[in-house]
Amino acid sequence: SFDAELRAWCLEHRVVYQSFWTLTANPNAIASKAVGDVAGRLGCTRQQAFFKFVQQLGITPLTGTTSPEHMRQDLVVSNLEPLEAGEIE
C-alpha cells in the first residue's frame, strides 16, 4: 500500500511511477514465504519474483546494479509469466 494514492493518480494521468531501491528497501518481503513460493513456481530468483510483483502493481522498478549478471536477471523479469491473482495480495 506504499504510495497507493500517488500511484493511483499516476495511473489516472498516464504518468509512469518508478521506484528506486526496490530490493534494498524490502528485504523482509523478498525473504517471505510468499515471494519464495512465487519464485519457485516461476523458476526465478526471489528478487526477480519481487520485481514482477511490483511491475504488476503498475510500478516500474529502477535498478542501480553495476553487476552485468544482475542486470541480465532484471531484464528477464518482463518476460516472466504473470503472477496469479492470489499472489498479488
Short mmCIF file of C-alpha atoms in Angstrom, two decimals:
data_model
loop_
_atom_site.label_atom_id
_atom_site.label_comp_id
_atom_site.label_asym_id
_atom_site.label_seq_id
_atom_site.Cartn_x
_atom_site.Cartn_y
_atom_site.Cartn_z
CA SER A 1 0.00 0.00 0.00
CA PHE A 2 3.04 2.27 -0.14
CA ASP A 3 2.24 5.47 -2.07
CA ALA A 4 -1.12 3.98 -3.09
CA GLU A 5 -2.79 7.37 -3.57
CA LEU A 6 0.11 8.72 -5.60
CA ARG A 7 0.28 5.55 -7.72
CA ALA A 8 -3.46 5.81 -8.42
CA TRP A 9 -3.01 9.44 -9.51
CA CYS A 10 -0.12 8.44 -11.78
CA LEU A 11 -2.19 5.69 -13.36
CA GLU A 12 -5.13 8.04 -13.93
CA HIS A 13 -2.88 10.68 -15.53
CA ARG A 14 -0.75 8.22 -17.52
CA VAL A 15 2.39 9.02 -15.54
CA VAL A 16 4.89 6.22 -15.01
CA TYR A 17 5.53 5.61 -11.31
CA GLN A 18 9.12 4.48 -10.78
CA SER A 19 10.69 3.01 -7.68
CA PHE A 20 14.31 3.03 -6.67
CA TRP A 21 15.94 0.83 -4.04
CA THR A 22 13.08 -1.57 -4.62
CA LEU A 23 15.11 -4.56 -3.50
CA THR A 24 17.26 -2.85 -0.86
CA ALA A 25 14.23 -1.32 0.88
CA ASN A 26 12.24 -4.59 1.01
CA PRO A 27 14.45 -7.36 2.43
CA ASN A 28 11.67 -8.80 4.59
CA ALA A 29 9.25 -9.04 1.67
CA ILE A 30 11.90 -10.65 -0.53
CA ALA A 31 12.69 -13.19 2.20
CA SER A 32 9.00 -14.01 2.74
CA LYS A 33 7.46 -17.38 2.07
CA ALA A 34 5.06 -15.83 -0.45
CA VAL A 35 7.88 -14.44 -2.61
CA GLY A 36 9.78 -17.71 -2.27
CA ASP A 37 6.72 -19.63 -3.44
CA VAL A 38 6.30 -17.36 -6.48
CA ALA A 39 9.99 -17.65 -7.32
CA GLY A 40 9.73 -21.43 -7.13
CA ARG A 41 6.67 -21.51 -9.37
CA LEU A 42 8.21 -19.16 -11.94
CA GLY A 43 11.68 -20.72 -11.77
CA CYS A 44 13.35 -17.40 -10.99
CA THR A 45 15.16 -15.69 -8.15
CA ARG A 46 13.31 -14.10 -5.24
CA GLN A 47 14.47 -10.71 -6.48
CA GLN A 48 13.00 -11.37 -9.93
CA ALA A 49 9.72 -12.50 -8.38
CA PHE A 50 9.55 -9.30 -6.33
CA PHE A 51 10.31 -7.14 -9.38
CA LYS A 52 7.50 -8.95 -11.23
CA PHE A 53 5.15 -8.25 -8.32
CA VAL A 54 5.85 -4.51 -8.32
CA GLN A 55 5.58 -4.39 -12.12
CA GLN A 56 2.12 -5.90 -11.91
CA LEU A 57 1.18 -3.18 -9.43
CA GLY A 58 1.97 -0.67 -12.18
CA ILE A 59 5.36 0.30 -10.76
CA THR A 60 8.48 0.48 -12.91
CA PRO A 61 11.38 -0.65 -10.71
CA LEU A 62 14.65 1.10 -11.42
CA THR A 63 17.80 -0.86 -10.88
CA GLY A 64 21.02 0.59 -9.60
CA THR A 65 23.05 -2.54 -10.16
CA THR A 66 26.54 -2.40 -11.56
CA SER A 67 26.60 -6.18 -11.99
CA PRO A 68 26.14 -7.37 -15.59
CA GLU A 69 24.60 -10.62 -14.28
CA HIS A 70 22.07 -8.79 -12.09
CA MET A 71 21.16 -6.51 -15.00
CA ARG A 72 20.51 -9.56 -17.20
CA GLN A 73 18.33 -11.03 -14.44
CA ASP A 74 16.44 -7.74 -14.10
CA LEU A 75 15.75 -7.52 -17.83
CA VAL A 76 14.27 -11.04 -17.94
CA VAL A 77 11.55 -10.11 -15.44
CA SER A 78 9.27 -8.55 -18.05
CA ASN A 79 9.17 -11.90 -19.87
CA LEU A 80 8.14 -13.91 -16.82
CA GLU A 81 4.67 -15.38 -16.59
CA PRO A 82 2.26 -13.05 -14.78
CA LEU A 83 1.61 -13.59 -11.10
CA GLU A 84 -1.74 -15.12 -10.25
CA ALA A 85 -4.43 -13.02 -8.54
CA GLY A 86 -3.81 -14.63 -5.14
CA GLU A 87 -0.09 -13.94 -5.38
CA ILE A 88 -0.54 -10.18 -5.72
CA GLU A 89 -2.30 -9.65 -2.39
#
